[in-house]
Amino acid sequence: MSAILAIAFKVFQEVKKTKPALLLFFFVLLLLLLFPFTLKSDGTLQGQIQLFLSYSFLILSLALYSNSIFFTTLSFTSEIKGKQFYLIDCKSVARWQFFIGKFLGIALLNLFSLFCMGFILLMLVIYIKETQGTPEERQDVQEKIFTSYQGYLPYIPLEKLQAMVEKEYSKRKAENRLPSNIGEDEIKSQIKMQIQQQLQLIPQGYQRIWNFYDLPDGLRNTDQKIKLRYKVYISEAGSGFLCKVSWKIGRGANTYILEDKVKAGEYFEFTFPASTIDEKNSLEVHFLHKEEKSGMIYFPLEKGIELFYPYGSFYGNYIRALFLIYFLSCFLIALSLFASSFLTFPVAIFFGLFVLFLGLITPFLLEISPLSTHTQEMAWEKITDILSYSILQFSFFVVPDFFYYAPTESLSLGRYIEWKILGESILKLLFLRSALFTLIGCFLFRHREVGKPIM
Amino acid sequence: MYEVIETINLSKNFQDFWGRTKAKALDRLNLKIYRGEIFGLLGPNGSGKTTTVKLLLGLLFPTSGKIKILGSSPRSVICKKYLGFLPEESYLYPYQNAQEALFFYGRLFGLSRSVCKKRVDDLLDMVGLGKARLRPLKEFSKGMARRIGIAQALINDPEVVFLDEPTSGLDPVGTREIKDLILQLKEHGKTVFLCSHLLSDVEDICDKIAILYGGKIRCEGTVGDLLSKKTATQILLEDIPAPLLQELTLWLQAKGIKPHVEKPRERLETFFLNIIQQARMQQAPTSGAMQGIKKEDFFSQNPLPEKKEVNPVLAQLVQTVQEEPEELDAIPQEKEEEKKETLSPAAKGVLEHLVTSPKEEKTEVQPPPVAKESKGKKDILQKLLGGFIKKEQS
């Protein structure tokens, strides 16, 4: 253990006394300090803080990710190239101990730098909140950003939906309208999506009701405010069109009614009292389409309407956000060590950056990949399909979706970052992916001839 | 006596990406090095010395054959606990200072903080860097870096020490100190594996040597055996007067022995070059450096400017060397017969006492001269090596 700790501690010495790492640290710090004074938002305090949080977290996470790849690769490969590793390898240190020592050192270094930066950022956010804007704006920020909200999606009656899908499928089959080159599962999933989209369409003069079930016990008896977040699109009108909306929340005496005008294509939020929740901890939300100048109103399937209720503090959320970034950086450290265990510096760093890039565009890749459109039956038709399918499947298994774990949006919108996500990141990023890369890396490094042939 | 290092038919081929053999670095190397020996491995550039050391330390893997260090594989972590290694160049971290570097290596061996701290202090004093302990290693001269390298090789009180060019970059005083240190290590039962190009160093301190060329051992044995001339008997005389010498010579000639009177001196360098020359004559394959151009050729191609003044000391030295054989052989032939029977009893007595064969000489051979160390340094060394002695006794 003392050998692992000695190697880990040496990483700190290395950083402390090497100028590039310190310069990078101060550059990121300067960038973060300058942000609040250079960014232009919509003029509101809420907008300014949201923009500041989004950009600074983006810079912070990208700096940490790229630095994890760069510094890990440099630190590992330079020891082999500079032959300092010869002296370590001749001591009673197993190679896996060297590997783990490096991982531990860089992971601790990341933890230290991330939390230093995170603390500075937090102080800046508090400073902006306390010194700028009107008292009302500050109150607004307190409610919308400095309180973290748990999100709820409306209930979807899956059995009913499935029955509708089966019926539609049978009907199309009877009418011989099924495409021949797509499998049954894929057709049914397309039909399901079409039906769900149809259900989100509201013609003029009609109303749509959503139900939110199983809300937390006792919430209705608190004086907390519940938030509804939504976005609408309007047919026969472009984005930016001002549309009249009419909401009725709850049933009976505890009903909250809102009439408002919103811009199409943008997110809007409004709050209402928790007393609108009924005795069964459910909430009924009615939307009435009263706009005469427009055609149908459409709520997008993805995050078209969401309910939020206060669940925790901003500070807890903030720490969880930092840990999410940290676990992603740990994954990148393990990946870079793995690459450095058998590759030279330029190749290993290219590999690390490529995986980072792949992780950042994963949502886009998933959208365009055969995994989302093809069924397995289709893919087996050609050898190339089999290959591409297998490579993609493997890539998505190995490379995590960075946006899935990215906390920036949740933090700036005041959404509660669930412990579940944090647990998932520990399990999938640390215990599964990082451990896998570390194991393979240790194995490869153990069998690597570090001595160079000099003849 | 047991084998501390043993190689059995050790071969190493360097291969390219496709597994094709590019060069044969070592060819069926068989070595046996016993405990307490100082073993010197000699060879020209590219002969396979460094490859051998890397193989013995597990930095390279053998293509075929076996290596046993202290009875186990060189890649065994337990075995490495008893090894110390000074590489050809001091591969140290430039951002550490001397104290941090030694502390780091000590911690790698699992030494406790207090033990480690004490050892670091003692070793820094021993290598004469006590005052430079907080200076960054990047500011160290080559000699200072070598000293730190030696200190790190001894941090764990090793049983076997591999030293690759230990005296390169050191000044004459430092060189002497290191040589003394190596001899002290031997006194304490340590085994030293030494690679060096400085033949005089090897000759001074090594018990056994091997000469490597083209990846093969060309010659192996004790220094005494290898450097002694087996077909001759050497008579070592103190500086006797010329008439007495002449008298002795005539007496021997009268007995039918043709004496060859000179100050006998076989240098390892000559011997080493002879071995390499022989190997080259045989056109033995090697991927190392081939024979360069002769000095005469070099100077004829790159003529030096005419010197107006010659260093008088150097000139005198050169003259003495040229004249010496003439002086020693300057016994007139015509007087030989006369002097045959004229050996005085004193000369006979001198002969009886001083005639020794090389074999006898070997048994009475004195250990190489150990420079007188300061008491302080000896104490430190005793302290450092004390742990090992205790272990042995127990």
mmCIF file of C-alpha atoms in Angstrom, chain B residues 105-392:
data_model
loop_
_atom_site.group_PDB
_atom_site.id
_atom_site.type_symbol
_atom_site.label_atom_id
_atom_site.label_comp_id
_atom_site.label_asym_id
_atom_site.label_seq_id
_atom_site.Cartn_x
_atom_site.Cartn_y
_atom_site.Cartn_z
ATOM 1 C CA TYR B 105 12.305 5.104 -3.678
ATOM 2 C CA GLY B 106 12.440 4.090 -0.040
ATOM 3 C CA ARG B 107 8.676 4.175 0.218
ATOM 4 C CA LEU B 108 8.440 1.968 -2.868
ATOM 5 C CA PHE B 109 10.177 -0.715 -0.846
ATOM 6 C CA GLY B 110 7.620 -0.321 1.898
ATOM 7 C CA LEU B 111 10.066 1.198 4.366
ATOM 8 C CA SER B 112 8.348 3.019 7.196
ATOM 9 C CA ARG B 113 8.572 6.813 7.235
ATOM 10 C CA SER B 114 11.018 6.941 10.138
ATOM 11 C CA VAL B 115 13.309 4.234 8.740
ATOM 12 C CA CYS B 116 13.124 5.823 5.342
ATOM 13 C CA LYS B 117 13.987 9.259 6.671
ATOM 14 C CA LYS B 118 16.996 7.936 8.570
ATOM 15 C CA ARG B 119 18.273 5.987 5.588
ATOM 16 C CA VAL B 120 17.858 8.985 3.309
ATOM 17 C CA ASP B 121 19.879 11.159 5.667
ATOM 18 C CA ASP B 122 22.621 8.565 6.032
ATOM 19 C CA LEU B 123 22.842 7.862 2.321
ATOM 20 C CA LEU B 124 22.908 11.541 1.400
ATOM 21 C CA ASP B 125 25.783 12.036 3.808
ATOM 22 C CA MET B 126 27.530 8.963 2.479
ATOM 23 C CA VAL B 127 27.425 10.109 -1.139
ATOM 24 C CA GLY B 128 28.454 13.592 -0.111
ATOM 25 C CA LEU B 129 25.206 15.333 -0.982
ATOM 26 C CA GLY B 130 24.054 16.192 2.504
ATOM 27 C CA LYS B 131 24.187 19.890 1.747
ATOM 28 C CA ALA B 132 22.439 19.579 -1.608
ATOM 29 C CA ARG B 133 19.498 17.579 -0.273
ATOM 30 C CA LEU B 134 16.949 20.272 -1.098
ATOM 31 C CA ARG B 135 18.255 21.182 -4.515
ATOM 32 C CA PRO B 136 16.139 20.052 -7.489
ATOM 33 C CA LEU B 137 17.713 17.154 -9.356
ATOM 34 C CA LYS B 138 17.482 19.042 -12.641
ATOM 35 C CA GLU B 139 20.194 21.353 -11.311
ATOM 36 C CA PHE B 140 22.555 18.481 -10.518
ATOM 37 C CA SER B 141 25.722 17.842 -12.488
ATOM 38 C CA LYS B 142 26.191 14.405 -14.005
ATOM 39 C CA GLY B 143 28.492 13.371 -11.197
ATOM 40 C CA MET B 144 26.012 14.469 -8.549
ATOM 41 C CA ALA B 145 23.224 12.642 -10.340
ATOM 42 C CA ARG B 146 25.380 9.494 -10.314
ATOM 43 C CA ARG B 147 25.830 9.836 -6.582
ATOM 44 C CA ILE B 148 22.090 10.109 -6.053
ATOM 45 C CA GLY B 149 21.671 7.157 -8.386
ATOM 46 C CA ILE B 150 24.020 5.104 -6.242
ATOM 47 C CA ALA B 151 22.192 6.196 -3.099
ATOM 48 C CA GLN B 152 18.843 5.095 -4.522
ATOM 49 C CA ALA B 153 20.355 1.745 -5.506
ATOM 50 C CA LEU B 154 21.334 1.145 -1.873
ATOM 51 C CA ILE B 155 18.191 2.483 -0.194
ATOM 52 C CA ASN B 156 16.814 -1.000 0.439
ATOM 53 C CA ASP B 157 20.098 -2.527 1.651
ATOM 54 C CA PRO B 158 20.149 -4.834 -1.382
ATOM 55 C CA GLU B 159 21.616 -8.303 -1.608
ATOM 56 C CA VAL B 160 22.536 -7.902 -5.273
ATOM 57 C CA VAL B 161 23.551 -4.605 -6.804
ATOM 58 C CA PHE B 162 23.548 -3.997 -10.548
ATOM 59 C CA LEU B 163 25.781 -1.113 -11.486
ATOM 60 C CA ASP B 164 25.854 0.073 -15.053
ATOM 61 C CA GLU B 165 28.832 2.370 -15.593
ATOM 62 C CA PRO B 166 28.893 3.468 -11.962
ATOM 63 C CA THR B 167 31.854 5.787 -12.309
ATOM 64 C CA SER B 168 30.951 7.532 -15.534
ATOM 65 C CA GLY B 169 30.743 11.259 -15.034
ATOM 66 C CA LEU B 170 32.493 11.138 -11.693
ATOM 67 C CA ASP B 171 35.690 12.946 -10.907
ATOM 68 C CA PRO B 172 38.735 10.872 -9.876
ATOM 69 C CA VAL B 173 37.976 11.320 -6.183
ATOM 70 C CA GLY B 174 34.365 10.301 -6.695
ATOM 71 C CA THR B 175 35.489 7.342 -8.781
ATOM 72 C CA ARG B 176 37.793 6.162 -6.018
ATOM 73 C CA GLU B 177 35.004 6.563 -3.481
ATOM 74 C CA ILE B 178 32.616 4.519 -5.530
ATOM 75 C CA LYS B 179 35.208 1.819 -6.057
ATOM 76 C CA ASP B 180 35.824 1.710 -2.334
ATOM 77 C CA LEU B 181 32.111 1.549 -1.748
ATOM 78 C CA ILE B 182 31.787 -1.421 -4.086
ATOM 79 C CA LEU B 183 34.586 -3.189 -2.226
ATOM 80 C CA GLN B 184 32.870 -2.436 1.051
ATOM 81 C CA LEU B 185 29.690 -3.952 -0.330
ATOM 82 C CA LYS B 186 31.625 -7.082 -1.172
ATOM 83 C CA GLU B 187 33.094 -7.180 2.334
ATOM 84 C CA HIS B 188 29.543 -7.231 3.636
ATOM 85 C CA GLY B 189 28.595 -10.186 1.519
ATOM 86 C CA LYS B 190 26.775 -8.314 -1.238
ATOM 87 C CA THR B 191 27.001 -9.424 -4.802
ATOM 88 C CA VAL B 192 27.835 -6.759 -7.359
ATOM 89 C CA PHE B 193 27.151 -7.036 -11.071
ATOM 90 C CA LEU B 194 29.131 -4.366 -12.823
ATOM 91 C CA CYS B 195 29.078 -3.161 -16.392
ATOM 92 C CA SER B 196 31.787 -0.735 -17.297
ATOM 93 C CA HIS B 197 33.847 0.547 -20.143
ATOM 94 C CA LEU B 198 36.514 1.766 -17.734
ATOM 95 C CA LEU B 199 38.730 -1.259 -17.787
ATOM 96 C CA SER B 200 41.003 -0.030 -15.034
ATOM 97 C CA ASP B 201 38.002 0.186 -12.706
ATOM 98 C CA VAL B 202 36.987 -3.348 -13.519
ATOM 99 C CA GLU B 203 40.524 -4.595 -13.104
ATOM 100 C CA ASP B 204 40.819 -2.893 -9.727
ATOM 101 C CA ILE B 205 37.694 -4.231 -8.126
ATOM 102 C CA CYS B 206 36.264 -7.238 -9.943
ATOM 103 C CA ASP B 207 36.783 -10.819 -8.856
ATOM 104 C CA LYS B 208 35.417 -12.282 -12.044
ATOM 105 C CA ILE B 209 34.928 -10.835 -15.465
ATOM 106 C CA ALA B 210 33.304 -11.859 -18.707
ATOM 107 C CA ILE B 211 33.845 -10.304 -22.082
ATOM 108 C CA LEU B 212 30.882 -10.096 -24.354
ATOM 109 C CA TYR B 213 30.982 -9.625 -28.086
ATOM 110 C CA GLY B 214 28.174 -10.059 -30.556
ATOM 111 C CA GLY B 215 25.921 -11.339 -27.803
ATOM 112 C CA LYS B 216 28.276 -14.177 -26.869
ATOM 113 C CA ILE B 217 30.654 -14.625 -23.986
ATOM 114 C CA ARG B 218 34.142 -14.677 -25.470
ATOM 115 C CA CYS B 219 36.017 -15.117 -22.262
ATOM 116 C CA GLU B 220 35.179 -15.605 -18.615
ATOM 117 C CA GLY B 221 37.128 -16.156 -15.439
ATOM 118 C CA THR B 222 38.810 -14.563 -12.491
ATOM 119 C CA VAL B 223 40.854 -11.473 -13.170
ATOM 120 C CA GLY B 224 43.984 -13.153 -11.818
ATOM 121 C CA ASP B 225 43.591 -16.186 -14.075
ATOM 122 C CA LEU B 226 42.798 -14.267 -17.179
ATOM 123 C CA LEU B 227 45.555 -11.734 -16.884
ATOM 124 C CA SER B 228 48.366 -14.018 -15.815
ATOM 125 C CA LYS B 229 50.786 -15.509 -18.386
ATOM 126 C CA LYS B 230 50.821 -19.243 -17.931
ATOM 127 C CA THR B 231 53.950 -19.961 -19.986
ATOM 128 C CA ALA B 232 56.233 -17.788 -17.977
ATOM 129 C CA THR B 233 57.486 -17.345 -14.457
ATOM 130 C CA GLN B 234 57.697 -13.920 -13.096
ATOM 131 C CA ILE B 235 60.371 -12.808 -10.690
ATOM 132 C CA LEU B 236 59.468 -9.724 -8.808
ATOM 133 C CA LEU B 237 62.391 -7.856 -7.466
ATOM 134 C CA GLU B 238 62.622 -4.736 -5.548
ATOM 135 C CA ASP B 239 64.621 -2.040 -7.173
ATOM 136 C CA ILE B 240 68.015 -3.737 -7.176
ATOM 137 C CA PRO B 241 71.207 -2.157 -8.431
ATOM 138 C CA ALA B 242 72.033 -2.601 -12.099
ATOM 139 C CA PRO B 243 75.215 -4.654 -11.493
ATOM 140 C CA LEU B 244 73.277 -7.117 -9.350
ATOM 141 C CA LEU B 245 70.609 -7.408 -11.970
ATOM 142 C CA GLN B 246 73.231 -8.046 -14.551
ATOM 143 C CA GLU B 247 74.749 -10.689 -12.309
ATOM 144 C CA LEU B 248 71.398 -12.454 -11.918
ATOM 145 C CA THR B 249 70.768 -12.397 -15.638
ATOM 146 C CA LEU B 250 74.103 -13.924 -16.419
ATOM 147 C CA TRP B 251 73.588 -16.622 -13.818
ATOM 148 C CA LEU B 252 70.252 -17.589 -15.320
ATOM 149 C CA GLN B 253 71.725 -17.647 -18.796
ATOM 150 C CA ALA B 254 74.418 -19.934 -17.529
ATOM 151 C CA LYS B 255 71.661 -22.275 -16.294
ATOM 152 C CA GLY B 256 70.166 -22.314 -19.764
ATOM 153 C CA ILE B 257 67.287 -19.982 -18.927
ATOM 154 C CA LYS B 258 66.862 -17.036 -21.154
ATOM 155 C CA PRO B 259 65.555 -14.264 -18.992
ATOM 156 C CA HIS B 260 63.388 -11.514 -20.277
ATOM 157 C CA VAL B 261 64.038 -8.630 -18.051
ATOM 158 C CA GLU B 262 61.465 -5.910 -17.980
ATOM 159 C CA LYS B 263 58.905 -4.383 -15.720
ATOM 160 C CA PRO B 264 56.046 -6.753 -16.456
ATOM 161 C CA ARG B 265 52.750 -5.071 -16.874
ATOM 162 C CA GLU B 266 49.706 -6.602 -18.495
ATOM 163 C CA ARG B 267 46.842 -4.174 -18.667
ATOM 164 C CA LEU B 268 43.277 -5.343 -18.865
ATOM 165 C CA GLU B 269 42.742 -2.868 -21.624
ATOM 166 C CA THR B 270 45.251 -4.665 -23.840
ATOM 167 C CA PHE B 271 43.784 -7.991 -22.972
ATOM 168 C CA PHE B 272 40.242 -6.772 -23.648
ATOM 169 C CA LEU B 273 41.203 -5.312 -26.983
ATOM 170 C CA ASN B 274 42.969 -8.547 -27.899
ATOM 171 C CA ILE B 275 39.812 -10.516 -27.225
ATOM 172 C CA ILE B 276 37.740 -8.145 -29.310
ATOM 173 C CA GLN B 277 40.395 -8.163 -32.025
ATOM 174 C CA GLN B 278 40.318 -11.953 -32.081
ATOM 175 C CA ALA B 279 36.570 -11.930 -32.398
ATOM 176 C CA ARG B 280 36.790 -9.460 -35.241
ATOM 177 C CA MET B 281 39.450 -11.513 -36.975
ATOM 178 C CA GLN B 282 37.048 -14.415 -36.832
ATOM 179 C CA GLN B 283 34.435 -12.105 -38.355
ATOM 180 C CA ALA B 284 32.036 -12.901 -35.542
ATOM 181 C CA PRO B 285 28.631 -11.377 -36.203
ATOM 182 C CA THR B 286 27.695 -8.318 -34.185
ATOM 183 C CA SER B 287 25.142 -5.598 -34.551
ATOM 184 C CA GLY B 288 27.313 -3.274 -32.491
ATOM 185 C CA ALA B 289 29.922 -0.819 -33.588
ATOM 186 C CA MET B 290 32.579 -2.134 -35.918
ATOM 187 C CA GLN B 291 36.231 -1.211 -35.806
ATOM 188 C CA GLY B 292 36.717 2.439 -36.574
ATOM 189 C CA ILE B 293 39.449 3.950 -38.679
ATOM 190 C CA LYS B 294 42.996 3.701 -37.363
ATOM 191 C CA LYS B 295 44.364 6.630 -35.450
ATOM 192 C CA GLU B 296 47.044 7.197 -38.081
ATOM 193 C CA ASP B 297 44.415 7.268 -40.764
ATOM 194 C CA PHE B 298 42.247 9.592 -38.724
ATOM 195 C CA PHE B 299 45.069 12.028 -38.238
ATOM 196 C CA SER B 300 46.165 11.827 -41.825
ATOM 197 C CA GLN B 301 42.630 12.632 -42.881
ATOM 198 C CA ASN B 302 42.278 15.343 -40.277
ATOM 199 C CA PRO B 303 45.780 16.764 -39.921
ATOM 200 C CA LEU B 304 46.400 18.618 -36.744
ATOM 201 C CA PRO B 305 48.030 22.024 -36.887
ATOM 202 C CA GLU B 306 51.758 21.929 -36.272
ATOM 203 C CA LYS B 307 52.562 22.358 -32.627
ATOM 204 C CA LYS B 308 55.293 24.825 -31.931
ATOM 205 C CA GLU B 309 55.662 23.935 -28.283
ATOM 206 C CA VAL B 310 55.487 20.459 -26.899
ATOM 207 C CA ASN B 311 54.417 19.888 -23.334
ATOM 208 C CA PRO B 312 57.785 19.026 -21.746
ATOM 209 C CA VAL B 313 56.304 16.613 -19.160
ATOM 210 C CA LEU B 314 54.388 14.705 -21.806
ATOM 211 C CA ALA B 315 57.402 14.644 -24.058
ATOM 212 C CA GLN B 316 59.518 13.252 -21.250
ATOM 213 C CA LEU B 317 56.928 10.584 -20.468
ATOM 214 C CA VAL B 318 56.752 9.485 -24.059
ATOM 215 C CA GLN B 319 60.534 9.311 -24.268
ATOM 216 C CA THR B 320 60.782 7.263 -21.069
ATOM 217 C CA VAL B 321 58.271 4.742 -22.306
ATOM 218 C CA GLN B 322 60.174 4.337 -25.548
ATOM 219 C CA GLU B 323 63.511 4.023 -23.842
ATOM 220 C CA GLU B 324 62.608 1.699 -21.014
ATOM 221 C CA PRO B 325 62.899 -1.666 -22.846
ATOM 222 C CA GLU B 326 66.254 -0.673 -24.261
ATOM 223 C CA GLU B 327 67.559 0.057 -20.820
ATOM 224 C CA LEU B 328 66.330 -3.211 -19.395
ATOM 225 C CA ASP B 329 67.667 -5.313 -22.239
ATOM 226 C CA ALA B 330 70.939 -3.507 -22.362
ATOM 227 C CA ILE B 331 73.046 -6.443 -21.378
ATOM 228 C CA PRO B 332 75.927 -6.835 -23.792
ATOM 229 C CA GLN B 333 75.945 -10.254 -25.445
ATOM 230 C CA GLU B 334 79.719 -10.605 -25.371
ATOM 231 C CA LYS B 335 79.747 -10.414 -21.595
ATOM 232 C CA GLU B 336 77.139 -13.101 -21.101
ATOM 233 C CA GLU B 337 79.627 -15.949 -20.922
ATOM 234 C CA GLU B 338 81.747 -14.164 -18.402
ATOM 235 C CA LYS B 339 78.867 -13.546 -16.086
ATOM 236 C CA LYS B 340 77.516 -17.057 -16.188
ATOM 237 C CA GLU B 341 79.390 -18.327 -13.177
ATOM 238 C CA THR B 342 79.947 -15.138 -11.373
ATOM 239 C CA LEU B 343 76.667 -15.007 -9.382
ATOM 240 C CA SER B 344 77.405 -13.925 -5.888
ATOM 241 C CA PRO B 345 75.759 -15.646 -2.887
ATOM 242 C CA ALA B 346 73.773 -12.506 -2.234
ATOM 243 C CA ALA B 347 72.221 -12.699 -5.685
ATOM 244 C CA LYS B 348 71.420 -16.378 -5.207
ATOM 245 C CA GLY B 349 69.658 -15.569 -1.946
ATOM 246 C CA VAL B 350 67.595 -12.889 -3.585
ATOM 247 C CA LEU B 351 66.551 -15.332 -6.260
ATOM 248 C CA GLU B 352 65.477 -18.004 -3.851
ATOM 249 C CA HIS B 353 63.283 -15.588 -2.021
ATOM 250 C CA LEU B 354 61.774 -13.737 -4.863
ATOM 251 C CA VAL B 355 61.090 -16.308 -7.536
ATOM 252 C CA THR B 356 57.352 -16.898 -7.610
ATOM 253 C CA SER B 357 55.124 -18.525 -10.160
ATOM 254 C CA PRO B 358 51.926 -16.728 -11.253
ATOM 255 C CA LYS B 359 49.884 -19.501 -9.607
ATOM 256 C CA GLU B 360 51.528 -18.979 -6.261
ATOM 257 C CA GLU B 361 51.094 -15.308 -6.649
ATOM 258 C CA LYS B 362 47.399 -15.817 -7.058
ATOM 259 C CA THR B 363 47.103 -17.532 -3.713
ATOM 260 C CA GLU B 364 48.907 -14.732 -1.996
ATOM 261 C CA VAL B 365 47.214 -11.997 -3.897
ATOM 262 C CA GLN B 366 46.471 -8.970 -1.828
ATOM 263 C CA PRO B 367 43.033 -7.350 -2.036
ATOM 264 C CA PRO B 368 42.926 -4.306 -4.230
ATOM 265 C CA PRO B 369 44.013 -1.201 -2.414
ATOM 266 C CA VAL B 370 41.272 0.387 -0.391
ATOM 267 C CA ALA B 371 41.656 4.081 0.034
ATOM 268 C CA LYS B 372 41.626 5.199 3.590
ATOM 269 C CA GLU B 373 38.176 6.469 4.355
ATOM 270 C CA SER B 374 37.248 9.009 6.876
ATOM 271 C CA LYS B 375 35.902 7.473 10.061
ATOM 272 C CA GLY B 376 32.529 9.175 9.564
ATOM 273 C CA LYS B 377 31.928 7.686 6.151
ATOM 274 C CA LYS B 378 32.893 4.217 7.286
ATOM 275 C CA ASP B 379 30.519 4.512 10.184
ATOM 276 C CA ILE B 380 27.650 5.460 7.875
ATOM 277 C CA LEU B 381 28.421 2.546 5.627
ATOM 278 C CA GLN B 382 28.595 0.216 8.603
ATOM 279 C CA LYS B 383 25.232 1.517 9.750
ATOM 280 C CA LEU B 384 23.719 1.065 6.308
ATOM 281 C CA LEU B 385 25.065 -2.396 5.843
ATOM 282 C CA GLY B 386 24.578 -3.376 9.451
ATOM 283 C CA GLY B 387 21.039 -4.523 8.836
ATOM 284 C CA PHE B 388 22.209 -7.050 6.328
ATOM 285 C CA ILE B 389 24.946 -8.415 8.574
ATOM 286 C CA LYS B 390 22.507 -8.904 11.406
ATOM 287 C CA LYS B 391 20.138 -10.703 9.135
ATOM 288 C CA GLU B 392 22.873 -13.033 8.004
#
